[in-house]
PDB file of C-alpha atoms and ligand atoms in Angstrom:
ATOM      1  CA  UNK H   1     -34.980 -13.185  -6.611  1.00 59.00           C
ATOM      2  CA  UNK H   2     -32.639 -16.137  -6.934  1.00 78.00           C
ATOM      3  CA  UNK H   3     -28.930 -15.013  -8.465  1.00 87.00           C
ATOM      4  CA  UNK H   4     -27.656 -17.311 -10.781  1.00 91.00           C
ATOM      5  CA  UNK H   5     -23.713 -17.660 -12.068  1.00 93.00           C
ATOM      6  CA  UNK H   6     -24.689 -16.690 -15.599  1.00 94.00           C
ATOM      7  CA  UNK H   7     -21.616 -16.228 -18.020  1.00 94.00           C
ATOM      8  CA  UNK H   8     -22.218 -12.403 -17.627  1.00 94.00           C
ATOM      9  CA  UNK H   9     -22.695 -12.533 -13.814  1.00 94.00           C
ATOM     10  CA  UNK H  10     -19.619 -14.103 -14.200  1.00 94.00           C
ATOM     11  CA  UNK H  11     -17.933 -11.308 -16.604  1.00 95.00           C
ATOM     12  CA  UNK H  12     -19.102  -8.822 -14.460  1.00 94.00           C
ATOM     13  CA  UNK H  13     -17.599 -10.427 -11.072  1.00 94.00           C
ATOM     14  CA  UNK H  14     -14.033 -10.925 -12.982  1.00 93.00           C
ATOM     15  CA  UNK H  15     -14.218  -7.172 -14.164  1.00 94.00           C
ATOM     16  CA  UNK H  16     -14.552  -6.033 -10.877  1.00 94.00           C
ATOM     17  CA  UNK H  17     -12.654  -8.431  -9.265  1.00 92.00           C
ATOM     18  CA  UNK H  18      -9.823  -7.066 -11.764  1.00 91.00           C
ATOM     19  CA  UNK H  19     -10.740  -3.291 -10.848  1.00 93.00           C
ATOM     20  CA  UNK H  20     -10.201  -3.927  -6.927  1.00 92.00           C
ATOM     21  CA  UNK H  21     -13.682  -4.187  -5.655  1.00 92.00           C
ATOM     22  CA  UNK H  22     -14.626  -5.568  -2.461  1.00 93.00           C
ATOM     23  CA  UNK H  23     -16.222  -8.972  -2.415  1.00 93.00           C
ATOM     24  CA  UNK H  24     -18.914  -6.973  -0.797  1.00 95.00           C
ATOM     25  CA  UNK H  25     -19.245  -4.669  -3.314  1.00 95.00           C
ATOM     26  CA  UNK H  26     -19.310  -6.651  -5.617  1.00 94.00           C
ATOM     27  CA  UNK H  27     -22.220  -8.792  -3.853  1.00 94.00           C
ATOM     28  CA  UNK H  28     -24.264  -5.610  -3.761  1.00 94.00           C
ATOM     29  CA  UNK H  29     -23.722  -4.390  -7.612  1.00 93.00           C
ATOM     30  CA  UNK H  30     -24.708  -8.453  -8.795  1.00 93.00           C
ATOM     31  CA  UNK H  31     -27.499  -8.168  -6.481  1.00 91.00           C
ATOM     32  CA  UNK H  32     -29.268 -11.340  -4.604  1.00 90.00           C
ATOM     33  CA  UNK H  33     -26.288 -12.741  -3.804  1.00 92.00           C
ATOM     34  CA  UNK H  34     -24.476 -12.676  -0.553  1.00 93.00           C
ATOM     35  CA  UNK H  35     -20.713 -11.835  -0.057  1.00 94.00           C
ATOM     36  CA  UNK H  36     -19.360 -15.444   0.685  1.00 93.00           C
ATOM     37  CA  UNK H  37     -20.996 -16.335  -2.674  1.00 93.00           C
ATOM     38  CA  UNK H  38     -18.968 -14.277  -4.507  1.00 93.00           C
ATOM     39  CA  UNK H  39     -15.563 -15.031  -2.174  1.00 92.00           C
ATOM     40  CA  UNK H  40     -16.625 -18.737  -2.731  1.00 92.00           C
ATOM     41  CA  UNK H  41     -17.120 -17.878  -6.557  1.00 92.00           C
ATOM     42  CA  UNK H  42     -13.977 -16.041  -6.887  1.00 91.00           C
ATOM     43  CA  UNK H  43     -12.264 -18.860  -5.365  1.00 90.00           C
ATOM     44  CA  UNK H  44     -13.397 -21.496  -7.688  1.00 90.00           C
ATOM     45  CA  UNK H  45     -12.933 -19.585 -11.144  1.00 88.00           C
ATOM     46  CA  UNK H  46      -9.125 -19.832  -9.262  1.00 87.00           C
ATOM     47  CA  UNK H  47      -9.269 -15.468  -8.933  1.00 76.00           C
ATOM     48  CA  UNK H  48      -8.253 -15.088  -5.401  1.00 63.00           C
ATOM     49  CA  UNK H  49      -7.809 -11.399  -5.866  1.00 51.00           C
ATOM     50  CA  UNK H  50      -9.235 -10.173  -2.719  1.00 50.00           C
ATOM     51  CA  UNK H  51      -8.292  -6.212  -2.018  1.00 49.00           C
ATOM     52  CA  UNK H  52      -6.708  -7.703   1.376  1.00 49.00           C
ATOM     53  CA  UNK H  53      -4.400 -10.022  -0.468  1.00 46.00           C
ATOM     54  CA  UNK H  54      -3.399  -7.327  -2.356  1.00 47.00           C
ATOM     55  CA  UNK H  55      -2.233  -4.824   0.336  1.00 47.00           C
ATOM     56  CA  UNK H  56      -0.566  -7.560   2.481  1.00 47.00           C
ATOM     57  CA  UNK H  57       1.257  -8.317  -0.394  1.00 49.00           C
ATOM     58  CA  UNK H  58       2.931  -5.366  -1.252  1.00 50.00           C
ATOM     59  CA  UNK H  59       3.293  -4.288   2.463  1.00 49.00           C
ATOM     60  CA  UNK H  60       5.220  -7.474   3.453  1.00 50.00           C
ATOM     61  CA  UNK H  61       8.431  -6.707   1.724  1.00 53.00           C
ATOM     62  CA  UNK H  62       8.687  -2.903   3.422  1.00 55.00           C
ATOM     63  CA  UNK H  63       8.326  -5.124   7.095  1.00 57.00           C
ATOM     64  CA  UNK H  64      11.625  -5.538   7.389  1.00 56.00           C
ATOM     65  CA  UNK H  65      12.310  -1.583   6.401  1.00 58.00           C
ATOM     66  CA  UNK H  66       9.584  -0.723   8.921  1.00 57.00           C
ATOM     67  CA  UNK H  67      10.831  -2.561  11.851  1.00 57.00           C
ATOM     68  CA  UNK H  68      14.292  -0.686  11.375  1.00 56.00           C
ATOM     69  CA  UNK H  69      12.069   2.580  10.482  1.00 55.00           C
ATOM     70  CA  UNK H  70       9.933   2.165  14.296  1.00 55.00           C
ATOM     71  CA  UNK H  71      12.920   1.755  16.288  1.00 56.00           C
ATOM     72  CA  UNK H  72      14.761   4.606  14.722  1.00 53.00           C
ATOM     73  CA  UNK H  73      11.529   7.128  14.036  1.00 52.00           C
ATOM     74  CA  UNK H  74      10.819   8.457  16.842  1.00 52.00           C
ATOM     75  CA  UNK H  75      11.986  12.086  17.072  1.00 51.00           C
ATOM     76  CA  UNK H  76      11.865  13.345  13.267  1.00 51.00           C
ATOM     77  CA  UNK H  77      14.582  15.152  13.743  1.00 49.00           C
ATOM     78  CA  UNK H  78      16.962  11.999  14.812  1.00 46.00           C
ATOM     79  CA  UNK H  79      15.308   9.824  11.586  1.00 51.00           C
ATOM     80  CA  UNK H  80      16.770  12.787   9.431  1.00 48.00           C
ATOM     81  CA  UNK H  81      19.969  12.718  11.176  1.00 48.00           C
ATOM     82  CA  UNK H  82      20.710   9.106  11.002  1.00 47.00           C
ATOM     83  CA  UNK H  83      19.735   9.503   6.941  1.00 48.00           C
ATOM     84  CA  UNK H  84      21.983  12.214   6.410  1.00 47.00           C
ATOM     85  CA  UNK H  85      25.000  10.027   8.682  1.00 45.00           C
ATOM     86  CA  UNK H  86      24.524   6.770   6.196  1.00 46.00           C
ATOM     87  CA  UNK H  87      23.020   7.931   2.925  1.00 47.00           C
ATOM     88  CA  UNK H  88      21.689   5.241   0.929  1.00 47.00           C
ATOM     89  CA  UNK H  89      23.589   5.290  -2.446  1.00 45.00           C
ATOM     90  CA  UNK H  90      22.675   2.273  -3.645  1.00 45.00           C
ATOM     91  CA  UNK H  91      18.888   3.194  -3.034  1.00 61.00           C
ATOM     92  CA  UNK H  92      17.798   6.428  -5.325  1.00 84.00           C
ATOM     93  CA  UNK H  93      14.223   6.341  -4.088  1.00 91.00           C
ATOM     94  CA  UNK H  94      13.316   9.123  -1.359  1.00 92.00           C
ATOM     95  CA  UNK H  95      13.223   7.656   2.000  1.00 90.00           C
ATOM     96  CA  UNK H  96      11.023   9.607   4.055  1.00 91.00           C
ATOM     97  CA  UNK H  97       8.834   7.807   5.906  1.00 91.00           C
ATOM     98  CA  UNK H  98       4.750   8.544   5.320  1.00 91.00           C
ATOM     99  CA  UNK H  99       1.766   7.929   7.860  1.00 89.00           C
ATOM    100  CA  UNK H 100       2.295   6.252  11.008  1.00 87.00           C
ATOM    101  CA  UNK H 101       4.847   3.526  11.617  1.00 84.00           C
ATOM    102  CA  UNK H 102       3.300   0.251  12.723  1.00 84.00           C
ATOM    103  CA  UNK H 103      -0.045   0.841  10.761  1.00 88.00           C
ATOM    104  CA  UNK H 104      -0.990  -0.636   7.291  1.00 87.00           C
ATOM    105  CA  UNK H 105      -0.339   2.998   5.613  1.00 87.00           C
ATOM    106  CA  UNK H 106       3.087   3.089   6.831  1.00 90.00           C
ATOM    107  CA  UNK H 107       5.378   3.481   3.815  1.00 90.00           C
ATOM    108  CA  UNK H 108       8.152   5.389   2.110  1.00 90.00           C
ATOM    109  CA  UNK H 109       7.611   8.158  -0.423  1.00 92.00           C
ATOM    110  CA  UNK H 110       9.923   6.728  -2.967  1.00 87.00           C
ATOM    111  CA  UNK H 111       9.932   9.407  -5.186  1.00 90.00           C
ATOM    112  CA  UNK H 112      13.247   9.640  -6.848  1.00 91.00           C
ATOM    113  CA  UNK H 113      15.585  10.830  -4.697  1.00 93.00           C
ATOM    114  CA  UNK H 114      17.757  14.007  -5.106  1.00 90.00           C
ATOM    115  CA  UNK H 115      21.472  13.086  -6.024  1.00 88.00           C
ATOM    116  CA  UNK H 116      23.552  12.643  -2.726  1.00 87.00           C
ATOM    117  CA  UNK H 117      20.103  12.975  -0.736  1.00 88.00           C
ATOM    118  CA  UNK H 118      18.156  10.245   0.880  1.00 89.00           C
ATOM    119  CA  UNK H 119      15.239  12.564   0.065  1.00 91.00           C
ATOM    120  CA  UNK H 120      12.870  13.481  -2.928  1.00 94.00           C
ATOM    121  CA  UNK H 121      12.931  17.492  -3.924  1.00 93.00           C
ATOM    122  CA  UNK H 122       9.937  18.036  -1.810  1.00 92.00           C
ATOM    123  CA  UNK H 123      10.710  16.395   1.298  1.00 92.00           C
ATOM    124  CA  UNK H 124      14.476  17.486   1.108  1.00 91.00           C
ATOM    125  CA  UNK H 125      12.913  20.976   1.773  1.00 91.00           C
ATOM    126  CA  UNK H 126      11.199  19.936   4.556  1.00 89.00           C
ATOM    127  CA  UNK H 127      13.726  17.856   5.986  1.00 87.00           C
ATOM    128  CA  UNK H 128      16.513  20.431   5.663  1.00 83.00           C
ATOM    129  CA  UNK H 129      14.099  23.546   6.769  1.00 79.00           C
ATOM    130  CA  UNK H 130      13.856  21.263   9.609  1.00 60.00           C
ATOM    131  CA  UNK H 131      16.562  20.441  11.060  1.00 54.00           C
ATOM    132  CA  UNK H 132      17.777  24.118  10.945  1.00 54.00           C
TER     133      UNK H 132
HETATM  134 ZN1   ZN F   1       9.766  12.209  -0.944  1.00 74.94          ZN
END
């Protein structure tokens, strides 16, 4: 079977382009086609909207966040500490860190925070039950 970029080969690769599929998904749900096809496709209907793109986009901004987040992580107890010493006011997003520092899932709840608390409701009952 030879795949051809028919307008609704082409539909269908925007579509799920737009919902976040993999180029290789994608590839296997058009059928006949291989996964560079659809990368090189992608790439000349100017869609560069590869899933990997995505995520290293909205990680990059937290790097700087993270770097300060590894170095001060460590024992839970001391991250909750140093919180409670310098609350972020200017910040009302919960800050408690989620998954493991230094990997891809690292990130912040950012729930709203409680008032006067560098936490969201649910982690401020952790954090405090903790550190009792
Ligand atoms: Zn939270």
């Amino acid at each position: 079977m030879t795949f051809k970029w028919t307008d609704e080969n082409v539909q269908k690769l925007k579509k799920m382009l737009a919902n976040g599929k993999s180029a290789r998904e994608i590839a296997e749900e058009l059928g006949g086609i291989s996964r560079n096809s659809v990368i090189g496709k992608a790439h000349r209907l100017g869609i560069s909207a590869q899933n990997e793109k995505k995520k290293a986009k909205t990680a990059s901004p937290s790097k700087e966040v993270k770097k300060k987040a590894e170095s001060n992580v460590k024992p839970i107890k001391q991250v909750i500490h140093i919180s409670q010493a310098t609350p972020r006011s200017s910040e009302n997003s919960c800050q408690w860190p989620i998954g493991d520092p230094g990997t891809s899932e690292f990130k912040f709840c950012y729930e709203p925070a409680k008032p006067g608390r560098p936490y969201c409701n649910e982690h401020c009952n952790i954090a405090y039950r903790k550190i009792k």
